[in-house]
Coordinates of C-alpha atoms in Angstrom, one line a residue:
Chain A
M184 CA 0.0 0.0 0.0
S185 CA 1.1 3.5 -0.6
V186 CA 2.1 6.1 2.1
L187 CA 0.8 9.6 2.2
I188 CA 3.4 12.0 3.5
V189 CA 2.8 15.7 4.3
G190 CA 5.4 18.0 5.6
S191 CA 7.9 20.7 4.6
T192 CA 9.8 20.7 1.3
A193 CA 12.7 23.0 1.6
L194 CA 16.1 24.1 0.6
D195 CA 18.6 23.6 3.4
S196 CA 22.0 25.4 3.7
I197 CA 24.0 23.4 6.1
K198 CA 27.3 24.2 7.8
T199 CA 29.3 21.7 9.8
P200 CA 32.8 22.1 11.2
K201 CA 34.1 20.2 8.1
A202 CA 32.0 21.7 5.2
E203 CA 29.3 24.0 4.0
N204 CA 26.6 23.0 1.6
P205 CA 24.1 25.6 0.2
K206 CA 20.6 24.9 -0.9
L207 CA 20.4 21.1 -0.6
L208 CA 17.1 19.4 -1.0
G209 CA 15.6 19.3 2.5
G210 CA 12.5 19.5 4.6
S211 CA 10.7 16.9 6.7
A212 CA 8.6 15.6 3.8
S213 CA 11.5 15.3 1.5
H214 CA 13.6 13.2 3.9
A215 CA 10.6 11.1 5.0
A216 CA 9.4 10.5 1.5
V217 CA 12.8 9.3 0.2
A218 CA 13.2 7.1 3.3
A219 CA 9.7 5.6 2.8
S220 CA 10.3 5.1 -0.9
F221 CA 12.7 2.2 -0.2
F222 CA 9.8 0.2 1.1
A223 CA 6.5 1.5 -0.4
P224 CA 5.1 3.8 -3.0
V225 CA 4.9 7.4 -1.7
K226 CA 2.5 10.3 -2.3
L227 CA 4.1 13.6 -1.2
V228 CA 2.2 16.7 -0.2
G229 CA 4.0 20.0 0.2
V230 CA 4.8 23.3 -1.4
V231 CA 7.7 24.8 -3.3
G232 CA 8.4 28.0 -5.0
E233 CA 9.2 28.6 -8.7
D234 CA 12.9 28.7 -7.8
F235 CA 12.8 25.0 -6.8
P236 CA 15.5 23.3 -8.8
K237 CA 14.3 20.8 -11.5
Q238 CA 17.0 18.4 -10.4
Y239 CA 15.2 18.0 -7.1
I240 CA 11.9 17.2 -8.9
Q241 CA 14.0 14.6 -10.8
L242 CA 15.2 13.2 -7.5
Y243 CA 11.7 12.7 -6.2
R244 CA 10.8 11.0 -9.5
K245 CA 13.9 8.8 -9.3
H246 CA 12.4 7.5 -6.0
R247 CA 9.0 7.0 -7.7
I248 CA 7.5 9.6 -5.3
D249 CA 4.1 10.8 -6.6
I250 CA 4.3 14.6 -6.6
E251 CA 0.7 15.3 -7.7
G252 CA 0.2 16.8 -4.2
L253 CA 3.3 19.0 -4.5
Q254 CA 2.1 22.6 -5.1
I255 CA 4.4 24.9 -7.1
K256 CA 3.6 28.5 -6.2
P257 CA 4.9 31.9 -7.3
G258 CA 7.6 33.0 -4.9
K259 CA 10.5 31.4 -3.1
T260 CA 10.9 27.9 -1.7
F261 CA 11.2 27.6 2.1
H262 CA 14.9 28.1 2.9
W263 CA 16.5 27.0 6.2
S264 CA 20.1 27.5 7.2
G265 CA 21.8 25.9 10.2
E266 CA 25.2 25.3 11.7
Y267 CA 26.4 22.3 13.7
E268 CA 28.9 22.3 16.5
V269 CA 31.9 19.9 16.6
N270 CA 30.0 17.1 18.5
M271 CA 27.2 17.3 15.9
D272 CA 24.6 17.2 18.6
N273 CA 24.0 20.9 19.0
R274 CA 22.9 23.0 16.1
R275 CA 21.7 26.6 15.7
T276 CA 19.5 28.0 13.1
L277 CA 21.2 30.8 11.1
L278 CA 18.3 31.7 8.9
T279 CA 14.6 30.8 8.2
E280 CA 13.0 32.2 5.1
L281 CA 9.5 30.8 4.9
G282 CA 8.8 31.9 1.3
V283 CA 5.7 30.1 -0.2
F284 CA 5.5 28.0 2.9
E285 CA 4.1 31.0 4.8
T286 CA 0.7 30.6 3.2
F287 CA 0.8 26.9 2.6
T288 CA -2.5 25.0 2.9
P289 CA -2.2 21.3 2.1
H290 CA -4.8 20.3 -0.4
L291 CA -5.1 16.6 -1.0
P292 CA -5.9 15.4 -4.6
D293 CA -8.8 13.0 -4.5
T294 CA -6.6 10.0 -5.1
H295 CA -4.7 10.8 -1.9
K296 CA -7.7 11.0 0.4
Q297 CA -8.1 7.2 0.7
A298 CA -4.5 6.5 1.7
K299 CA -4.3 4.0 4.5
F300 CA -0.9 5.0 5.9
V301 CA -0.5 8.7 6.7
L302 CA 2.6 10.3 7.9
L303 CA 2.2 13.8 9.2
A304 CA 5.9 14.8 9.1
N305 CA 7.2 17.8 11.1
I306 CA 5.1 20.8 10.1
A307 CA 2.7 23.2 12.0
P308 CA 0.2 21.0 13.8
S309 CA -2.7 23.0 12.4
L310 CA -1.6 21.9 8.9
Q311 CA -1.2 18.4 10.1
A312 CA -4.8 18.5 11.4
H313 CA -6.0 20.0 8.1
V314 CA -4.6 17.0 6.2
L315 CA -6.4 14.6 8.6
D316 CA -9.6 16.5 8.0
Q317 CA -9.4 15.6 4.4
M318 CA -8.7 11.9 4.9
Q319 CA -11.4 9.3 4.6
R320 CA -10.5 6.2 6.6
P321 CA -6.8 6.0 7.3
K322 CA -5.6 2.8 8.9
F323 CA -2.6 4.3 10.7
V324 CA -1.6 7.9 11.3
I325 CA 1.8 8.9 12.7
A326 CA 2.6 12.5 13.6
D327 CA 6.1 13.9 14.1
T328 CA 6.8 17.3 15.6
M329 CA 9.6 19.6 16.9
D330 CA 10.2 21.9 19.8
L331 CA 9.1 25.0 17.9
W332 CA 5.5 23.8 17.9
L333 CA 5.6 23.0 21.6
N334 CA 6.7 26.6 22.1
I335 CA 4.3 28.5 19.7
A336 CA 1.4 26.1 18.9
L337 CA 0.9 23.9 21.9
K338 CA -2.9 24.1 21.8
D339 CA -3.0 23.0 18.1
L340 CA -0.5 20.2 18.9
L341 CA -2.5 18.9 21.8
A342 CA -5.6 18.9 19.6
L343 CA -3.7 17.0 16.9
I344 CA -2.2 14.4 19.2
K345 CA -5.7 13.2 20.2
R346 CA -6.3 12.2 16.6
V347 CA -3.2 10.2 15.8
D348 CA -2.3 6.5 16.3
A349 CA 1.4 7.2 17.0
F350 CA 3.1 10.3 18.1
V351 CA 6.9 10.8 17.6
L352 CA 9.1 13.3 19.4
N353 CA 12.6 13.5 20.8
E354 CA 13.7 13.0 24.4
S355 CA 13.9 16.7 25.3
E356 CA 10.6 17.5 23.6
A357 CA 9.0 14.6 25.6
H358 CA 10.3 16.2 28.8
Q359 CA 9.1 19.6 27.8
L360 CA 5.6 18.4 26.8
T361 CA 5.0 16.3 29.9
E362 CA 7.3 17.9 32.5
K363 CA 8.5 14.4 33.4
N364 CA 12.2 13.6 33.5
N365 CA 11.6 9.8 33.5
M366 CA 10.9 8.4 30.0
L367 CA 8.4 5.9 31.2
H368 CA 6.4 8.6 33.0
A369 CA 6.7 10.9 29.9
A370 CA 5.4 8.1 27.6
R371 CA 2.5 7.4 29.9
A372 CA 1.6 11.1 30.1
I373 CA 1.6 11.2 26.3
H374 CA -0.6 8.1 26.0
K375 CA -3.1 10.0 28.1
L376 CA -3.2 12.7 25.5
G377 CA -4.5 10.2 22.9
P378 CA -1.9 8.2 21.0
K379 CA -1.8 4.4 21.3
F380 CA 1.9 4.4 20.4
V381 CA 4.5 6.8 21.7
I382 CA 7.9 6.9 20.0
I383 CA 10.7 8.8 21.7
K384 CA 13.8 9.5 19.5
K385 CA 17.2 9.6 21.3
G386 CA 19.6 10.3 18.4
H387 CA 22.7 8.1 18.5
N388 CA 21.2 6.3 21.5
G389 CA 18.4 4.9 19.3
A390 CA 14.7 5.2 20.1
F391 CA 12.1 3.9 22.5
M392 CA 8.5 2.9 21.8
S393 CA 5.7 2.4 24.2
G394 CA 2.5 0.6 23.0
P395 CA -0.3 -1.6 24.3
R396 CA 1.9 -4.7 24.2
G397 CA 4.8 -3.0 26.1
L398 CA 8.1 -1.3 25.4
F399 CA 10.6 -1.6 22.6
V400 CA 14.2 -0.4 22.8
C401 CA 15.3 0.3 19.3
P402 CA 19.1 0.5 18.6
A403 CA 20.8 3.1 16.5
Y404 CA 23.3 1.9 13.9
P405 CA 26.8 2.9 15.2
L406 CA 28.3 5.2 12.7
E407 CA 32.0 5.8 11.9
D408 CA 31.3 9.2 10.5
V409 CA 28.4 11.6 11.1
V410 CA 28.6 14.1 8.3
D411 CA 25.2 15.8 8.8
P412 CA 22.4 14.7 11.0
T413 CA 19.8 17.0 9.4
G414 CA 16.7 15.0 8.5
A415 CA 17.7 11.9 10.5
G416 CA 14.5 12.1 12.5
D417 CA 12.4 12.6 9.4
S418 CA 14.1 9.6 7.7
F419 CA 13.4 7.6 10.8
V420 CA 9.6 8.2 10.7
G421 CA 9.6 7.9 6.9
G422 CA 11.3 4.5 7.1
I423 CA 8.9 3.3 9.8
M424 CA 5.9 4.3 7.7
G425 CA 7.2 2.9 4.4
Y426 CA 7.9 -0.5 6.1
L427 CA 4.5 -0.6 7.8
A428 CA 2.7 0.1 4.6
T429 CA 4.2 -3.1 3.0
R430 CA 3.4 -5.5 5.8
S431 CA 0.2 -7.5 6.4
G432 CA -0.9 -8.3 9.9
S433 CA -1.3 -5.9 12.8
V434 CA 0.6 -2.7 12.9
E435 CA 1.8 -3.4 16.4
G436 CA 3.3 -6.7 15.3
N437 CA 5.3 -4.9 12.6
L438 CA 6.2 -1.7 14.4
R439 CA 9.4 -3.0 16.0
R440 CA 11.0 -4.0 12.8
A441 CA 9.6 -0.9 11.2
M442 CA 11.5 1.2 13.7
V443 CA 14.7 -0.7 13.1
C444 CA 14.2 0.0 9.3
G445 CA 13.7 3.7 10.1
S446 CA 16.7 3.7 12.3
V447 CA 18.8 2.3 9.6
V448 CA 17.6 4.8 6.9
A449 CA 18.4 7.5 9.5
S450 CA 21.9 6.2 9.8
F451 CA 22.5 6.5 6.1
C452 CA 21.0 10.0 6.2
C453 CA 23.6 11.1 8.7
E454 CA 26.4 9.8 6.5
G455 CA 26.0 12.6 3.9
F456 CA 24.9 16.1 3.6
G457 CA 21.1 16.6 3.1
L458 CA 19.8 13.7 1.1
M459 CA 23.1 13.0 -0.7
R460 CA 23.8 9.7 0.9
T461 CA 20.2 8.5 1.4
T462 CA 19.4 8.9 -2.3
K463 CA 22.3 6.6 -3.2
V464 CA 21.3 3.8 -0.9
T465 CA 19.8 0.5 -2.1
R466 CA 17.2 -1.6 -0.4
S467 CA 19.7 -4.4 0.0
Q468 CA 22.1 -2.1 1.8
I469 CA 19.3 -1.2 4.2
D470 CA 18.4 -4.9 4.8
K471 CA 22.1 -5.6 5.5
R472 CA 22.3 -3.0 8.2
V473 CA 19.0 -4.2 9.7
A474 CA 20.6 -7.7 9.9
E475 CA 23.7 -6.2 11.5
L476 CA 21.6 -4.4 14.1
A477 CA 19.9 -7.7 14.9
K478 CA 23.4 -9.2 15.6
L479 CA 24.5 -6.1 17.5
V480 CA 21.7 -6.5 20.2
R481 CA 21.7 -10.3 20.4
F482 CA 22.7 -11.8 23.7
Chain B
M95 CA 35.0 -20.0 40.1
S96 CA 35.3 -17.2 42.5
V97 CA 35.9 -13.5 41.6
L98 CA 38.5 -11.3 43.2
I99 CA 37.3 -7.8 43.6
V100 CA 39.5 -4.9 44.8
G101 CA 38.3 -1.3 45.2
S102 CA 37.0 1.2 47.6
T103 CA 35.0 0.3 50.7
A104 CA 33.3 3.4 52.0
L105 CA 30.6 5.1 53.9
D106 CA 28.4 7.2 51.5
S107 CA 26.2 10.1 52.5
I108 CA 23.8 10.7 49.7
K109 CA 21.4 13.5 49.1
T110 CA 18.8 13.6 46.4
P111 CA 16.0 16.0 45.7
K112 CA 13.7 13.6 47.6
A113 CA 15.8 12.3 50.6
E114 CA 19.0 12.3 52.4
N115 CA 20.8 9.2 53.7
P116 CA 23.9 9.4 55.9
K117 CA 26.7 6.8 56.0
L118 CA 25.3 4.1 53.9
L119 CA 27.5 1.2 52.9
G120 CA 29.2 2.2 49.7
G121 CA 32.4 2.2 47.7
S122 CA 33.2 0.6 44.3
A123 CA 34.2 -2.8 45.8
S124 CA 31.1 -3.0 48.0
H125 CA 28.7 -2.4 45.1
A126 CA 30.7 -4.7 42.8
A127 CA 31.0 -7.5 45.4
V128 CA 27.3 -7.6 46.2
A129 CA 26.5 -7.5 42.5
A130 CA 28.9 -10.3 41.7
S131 CA 27.7 -12.4 44.7
F132 CA 24.4 -13.2 42.9
F133 CA 26.4 -15.3 40.5
A134 CA 29.7 -16.4 42.0
P135 CA 31.6 -16.6 45.3
V136 CA 33.4 -13.3 45.9
K137 CA 36.7 -12.4 47.6
L138 CA 36.8 -8.7 48.5
V139 CA 39.9 -6.7 49.0
G140 CA 39.7 -3.3 50.6
V141 CA 40.2 -1.3 53.8
V142 CA 37.9 0.2 56.4
G143 CA 38.5 2.0 59.7
E144 CA 37.5 0.9 63.2
D145 CA 34.3 2.9 62.9
F146 CA 33.0 0.6 60.2
P147 CA 29.6 -0.5 61.3
K148 CA 29.4 -4.2 62.2
Q149 CA 26.1 -4.4 60.4
Y150 CA 27.9 -3.8 57.1
I151 CA 30.3 -6.6 57.8
Q152 CA 27.2 -8.7 58.4
L153 CA 25.8 -7.5 55.0
Y154 CA 29.0 -8.8 53.3
R155 CA 28.7 -12.1 55.1
K156 CA 25.0 -12.4 54.2
H157 CA 26.2 -12.3 50.5
R158 CA 28.8 -14.9 51.3
I159 CA 31.6 -12.4 50.4
D160 CA 35.0 -13.6 51.6
I161 CA 36.4 -10.6 53.6
E162 CA 39.8 -12.2 54.5
G163 CA 41.3 -9.4 52.3
L164 CA 39.4 -6.6 54.0
Q165 CA 41.8 -4.7 56.2
I166 CA 40.5 -3.1 59.4
K167 CA 42.8 -0.2 60.3
P168 CA 43.0 2.3 63.1
G169 CA 41.3 5.5 62.0
K170 CA 38.2 6.4 60.0
T171 CA 36.5 4.7 57.1
F172 CA 36.6 6.5 53.7
H173 CA 33.6 8.8 53.7
W174 CA 32.1 10.3 50.6
S175 CA 29.2 12.7 50.4
G176 CA 27.4 13.8 47.3
E177 CA 24.2 15.4 46.1
Y178 CA 22.2 14.7 43.0
E179 CA 20.2 17.2 40.9
V180 CA 16.6 16.7 39.9
N181 CA 17.4 14.8 36.7
M182 CA 19.6 12.4 38.7
D183 CA 22.2 12.7 35.9
N184 CA 24.4 15.4 37.5
R185 CA 25.9 15.0 40.9
R186 CA 28.4 17.0 42.9
T187 CA 30.7 15.9 45.6
L188 CA 30.1 17.7 48.9
L189 CA 32.8 16.0 50.9
T190 CA 35.6 13.4 50.6
E191 CA 37.3 12.2 53.8
L192 CA 39.9 9.6 52.8
G193 CA 40.6 8.3 56.3
V194 CA 42.3 5.0 56.3
F195 CA 42.0 4.9 52.6
E196 CA 44.8 7.5 52.3
T197 CA 47.5 4.9 53.1
F198 CA 45.8 1.8 51.7
T199 CA 47.9 -0.8 50.0
P200 CA 46.1 -3.9 48.9
H201 CA 47.8 -7.0 50.2
L202 CA 46.4 -10.2 48.8
P203 CA 46.1 -13.2 51.1
D204 CA 47.8 -16.3 49.4
T205 CA 44.4 -17.9 48.7
H206 CA 43.5 -14.8 46.6
K207 CA 46.5 -14.8 44.4
Q208 CA 45.3 -17.6 42.2
A209 CA 41.9 -16.1 41.4
K210 CA 41.1 -16.5 37.7
F211 CA 38.6 -13.6 37.5
V212 CA 39.9 -10.3 38.8
L213 CA 37.9 -7.1 38.9
L214 CA 39.8 -4.0 39.6
A215 CA 36.9 -1.8 40.6
N216 CA 37.3 2.0 40.6
I217 CA 40.3 2.9 42.7
A218 CA 43.6 4.6 42.1
P219 CA 45.3 2.9 39.1
S220 CA 48.5 2.5 41.0
L221 CA 46.6 0.3 43.5
Q222 CA 44.9 -1.6 40.7
A223 CA 48.4 -2.3 39.3
H224 CA 49.7 -3.3 42.7
V225 CA 47.0 -6.0 42.9
L226 CA 47.9 -7.3 39.4
D227 CA 51.5 -7.5 40.5
Q228 CA 50.5 -10.0 43.2
M229 CA 48.3 -12.2 40.9
Q230 CA 49.6 -15.5 39.5
R231 CA 47.8 -16.3 36.3
P232 CA 44.5 -14.6 36.1
K233 CA 42.3 -15.7 33.2
F234 CA 40.4 -12.5 32.8
V235 CA 41.0 -9.0 34.3
I236 CA 38.6 -6.1 34.1
A237 CA 39.5 -2.6 35.2
D238 CA 37.0 0.2 35.9
T239 CA 37.9 3.8 36.4
M240 CA 36.6 7.3 36.9
D241 CA 37.3 10.8 35.6
L242 CA 39.4 11.6 38.7
W243 CA 42.2 9.2 37.6
L244 CA 42.2 10.6 34.1
N245 CA 42.7 14.0 35.7
I246 CA 45.3 13.2 38.4
A247 CA 46.9 9.8 37.5
L248 CA 46.8 9.5 33.7
K249 CA 50.3 8.0 33.5
D250 CA 49.5 5.3 36.0
L251 CA 46.2 4.6 34.3
L252 CA 47.8 4.2 30.9
A253 CA 50.3 1.8 32.4
L254 CA 47.5 -0.2 33.9
I255 CA 45.3 -0.3 30.8
K256 CA 48.1 -2.2 29.0
R257 CA 47.8 -5.0 31.4
V258 CA 44.0 -5.7 31.5
D259 CA 41.7 -7.7 29.2
A260 CA 38.8 -5.4 29.5
F261 CA 38.6 -1.7 30.3
V262 CA 35.4 0.0 31.4
L263 CA 34.7 3.7 31.5
N264 CA 31.8 6.0 30.8
E265 CA 31.1 7.9 27.6
S266 CA 32.5 11.3 28.8
E267 CA 35.6 9.6 30.2
A268 CA 36.1 7.8 26.8
H269 CA 35.9 11.1 25.1
Q270 CA 38.3 12.7 27.6
L271 CA 40.8 9.8 27.3
T272 CA 40.9 9.6 23.5
E273 CA 39.8 13.1 22.5
K274 CA 37.4 11.4 20.1
N275 CA 33.8 12.3 20.0
N276 CA 32.7 9.3 18.0
M277 CA 32.3 6.2 20.2
L278 CA 33.7 3.8 17.6
H279 CA 36.8 5.9 17.2
A280 CA 37.2 6.2 20.9
A281 CA 36.9 2.4 21.4
R282 CA 39.5 1.8 18.7
A283 CA 41.9 4.3 20.3
I284 CA 41.4 2.5 23.6
H285 CA 42.1 -0.9 22.0
K286 CA 45.4 0.5 20.9
L287 CA 46.3 1.2 24.5
G288 CA 46.0 -2.5 25.2
P289 CA 42.7 -4.0 26.2
K290 CA 41.0 -6.6 23.9
F291 CA 37.6 -5.5 25.2
V292 CA 36.4 -2.0 25.7
I293 CA 33.1 -1.3 27.5
I294 CA 31.6 2.1 27.4
K295 CA 28.9 2.8 30.0
K296 CA 26.1 5.2 29.0
G297 CA 23.9 5.3 32.1
H298 CA 20.2 5.0 31.3
N299 CA 21.1 4.5 27.6
G300 CA 22.8 1.2 28.4
A301 CA 26.4 0.3 27.4
F302 CA 28.5 -0.5 24.4
M303 CA 31.1 -3.2 24.0
S304 CA 33.8 -3.5 21.4
G305 CA 35.8 -6.7 21.1
P306 CA 37.5 -9.0 18.6
R307 CA 34.2 -10.4 17.3
G308 CA 32.6 -7.0 16.9
L309 CA 30.3 -4.7 18.8
F310 CA 27.5 -5.3 21.3
V311 CA 24.8 -2.7 22.2
C312 CA 23.6 -3.5 25.7
P313 CA 20.3 -2.2 26.8
A314 CA 19.5 -0.6 30.1
Y315 CA 16.4 -1.8 32.0
P316 CA 13.9 1.1 31.9
L317 CA 13.2 2.2 35.4
E318 CA 10.0 3.7 36.8
D319 CA 11.9 5.4 39.6
V320 CA 15.6 6.2 40.0
V321 CA 16.1 6.7 43.7
D322 CA 19.9 6.9 43.8
P323 CA 22.3 6.0 40.9
T324 CA 25.4 5.8 43.2
G325 CA 27.2 2.5 42.6
A326 CA 25.3 1.6 39.4
G327 CA 28.5 1.5 37.4
D328 CA 30.2 -0.6 40.0
S329 CA 27.2 -3.0 40.2
F330 CA 27.4 -3.3 36.4
V331 CA 31.0 -4.4 36.4
G332 CA 30.4 -6.6 39.4
G333 CA 27.5 -8.3 37.7
I334 CA 29.6 -8.8 34.6
M335 CA 32.4 -10.4 36.4
G336 CA 30.2 -12.6 38.6
Y337 CA 28.4 -14.0 35.7
L338 CA 31.6 -14.6 33.7
A339 CA 33.1 -16.5 36.6
T340 CA 30.3 -19.1 36.5
R341 CA 30.3 -19.8 32.8
S342 CA 32.4 -22.3 30.9
G343 CA 33.5 -21.6 27.4
S344 CA 35.2 -18.5 26.0
V345 CA 34.8 -15.2 27.8
E346 CA 33.9 -13.5 24.6
G347 CA 31.1 -15.9 24.0
N348 CA 29.7 -15.1 27.5
L349 CA 30.4 -11.4 27.7
R350 CA 27.2 -10.1 26.1
R351 CA 24.9 -11.9 28.5
A352 CA 27.3 -11.0 31.3
M353 CA 26.8 -7.3 30.4
V354 CA 23.0 -7.7 30.4
C355 CA 23.3 -9.3 33.9
G356 CA 25.4 -6.4 35.0
S357 CA 23.0 -3.9 33.5
V358 CA 20.1 -5.6 35.4
V359 CA 21.9 -5.5 38.7
A360 CA 22.7 -1.9 38.1
S361 CA 19.0 -1.2 37.5
F362 CA 18.2 -2.7 40.9
C363 CA 21.0 -0.6 42.5
C364 CA 19.4 2.6 41.2
E365 CA 16.1 1.7 42.8
G366 CA 17.3 2.3 46.3
F367 CA 19.7 4.3 48.3
G368 CA 23.2 2.9 48.5
L369 CA 22.9 -0.9 48.5
M370 CA 19.5 -0.9 50.1
R371 CA 17.7 -2.3 47.1
T372 CA 20.5 -4.5 45.7
T373 CA 20.9 -6.4 48.9
K374 CA 17.2 -7.4 48.9
V375 CA 17.2 -8.7 45.4
T376 CA 17.1 -12.4 44.5
R377 CA 18.8 -14.2 41.7
S378 CA 15.4 -15.1 40.2
Q379 CA 14.4 -11.4 40.1
I380 CA 17.6 -10.7 38.2
D381 CA 16.9 -13.5 35.8
K382 CA 13.4 -12.2 35.3
R383 CA 14.7 -8.8 34.3
V384 CA 17.3 -10.3 32.0
A385 CA 14.4 -12.1 30.2
E386 CA 12.4 -8.9 30.0
L387 CA 15.4 -7.1 28.5
A388 CA 15.6 -9.9 25.9
K389 CA 12.0 -9.2 24.9
L390 CA 12.5 -5.4 25.0
V391 CA 15.1 -5.5 22.3
R392 CA 13.6 -8.3 20.1
F393 CA 12.4 -7.3 16.6

């Protein structure tokens, strides 16, 4: 089955201690869509300006991403610029130019409204909700977020969380949202806000899932060289959703392996600037790392 | 087979946001010895003053810990006092009174010199080396350490590392020792200093092992309530060594499960002040959590 992904489609200018790369293909939906495309057909919903490079459209097409839902509007594409510190854990935003993203309203083509697997990648929660309003009977909805929305759109976010099956956020966001330091307590508090599944991302320490059948500790693939972590979280959720959409049986039964697949795609994402490494990966390389991770945690 | 454990034997006064407990049984050797005792007979080597409470001697005995190598000297027992912040990750030392520990030289009784499994728990590296000098043909030697020795006794520590099979340290110490941010690079740099096995502790994110047959990602048991993390690292290495001493076959073949056992004992340690919780645990409770961890990482 195909996956519907809505989120940001952007140009990212990324600076690390080792290099600087202007106007790479970025945005939560771009990363998530490419990640999901290794597993399932993807329908992307987003907006870009008239300046959006044709080569990036080609890149989506190369991954057989359906871009019927990608609006091309007069004006400039959303442009984000950020800089990482030496340890690659801390980053600061240098520039945010919203461009056509400022007035973005996601409109779903009719063919998209019946999608069963819906990934609301990181974007304003009111827009995520607007997508859900247009859906008919999705089977599984995941929403990702970021600290910005906790700070400026908490009410919208809380309204959205109620409506999703799985909610994804990172450790510090979980603490911020729930005011709980303990991860089990934080997960429980988030379950009370609605979602059956809570997934907490912990960067190079992997991720953690809480669901009706208990907890899952998902490993991260140990990397020799982190070139650029931008989009790793988006790749993680994209990989999860892509894998889930291809499996029969209950979502819960498949979610653990889906998370490992997402974790592996995220590991590839970190090995290159923007989508440079991810777009060169093959499914068999992903499966190989999934098998390696299985060995890594075996005891 | 029995395990020889040398390290500090102390009185710990511990303050957390929720409570304050004076003069608990503490020290790296105490925590490690109790942890190891769930799996194998333990011989403890350390020093205490004449003020050392008899009930703590009884506690060692209750765990069938051989204290022939525990010196009782005129003067005061090593006393450490520390305070934890709300998140329980950061602690500061309020007081360190070395007492009889200041002039401690570990002398091994003859019966101890032939021990096959030797745990050099956290203590000055010159003392750890002095223990090794007295050993005859140990089969497996693990050394633990702390940032203090990196800061004030680096030369001694580097000399010691050469002589041990496995070296254990935490993430920030690994970064400090090797000047590498990446954990794989740090582990490789430490292998070059001598040890075949490098174990990097990551607190509630588990631990990581690098050895000749590759890497192991060891999970931490998710805890509802961290009461006091003091001694968790010591319990971890103690549990590892205790488990290894009871297994036939190659150490490497047993090390993964040994780390999980250590991780589980450390989890119990965190659930009470000092050794209060650990000393009430049973082997079957440990085995139960080991089985739960196996389920937690399965995918």
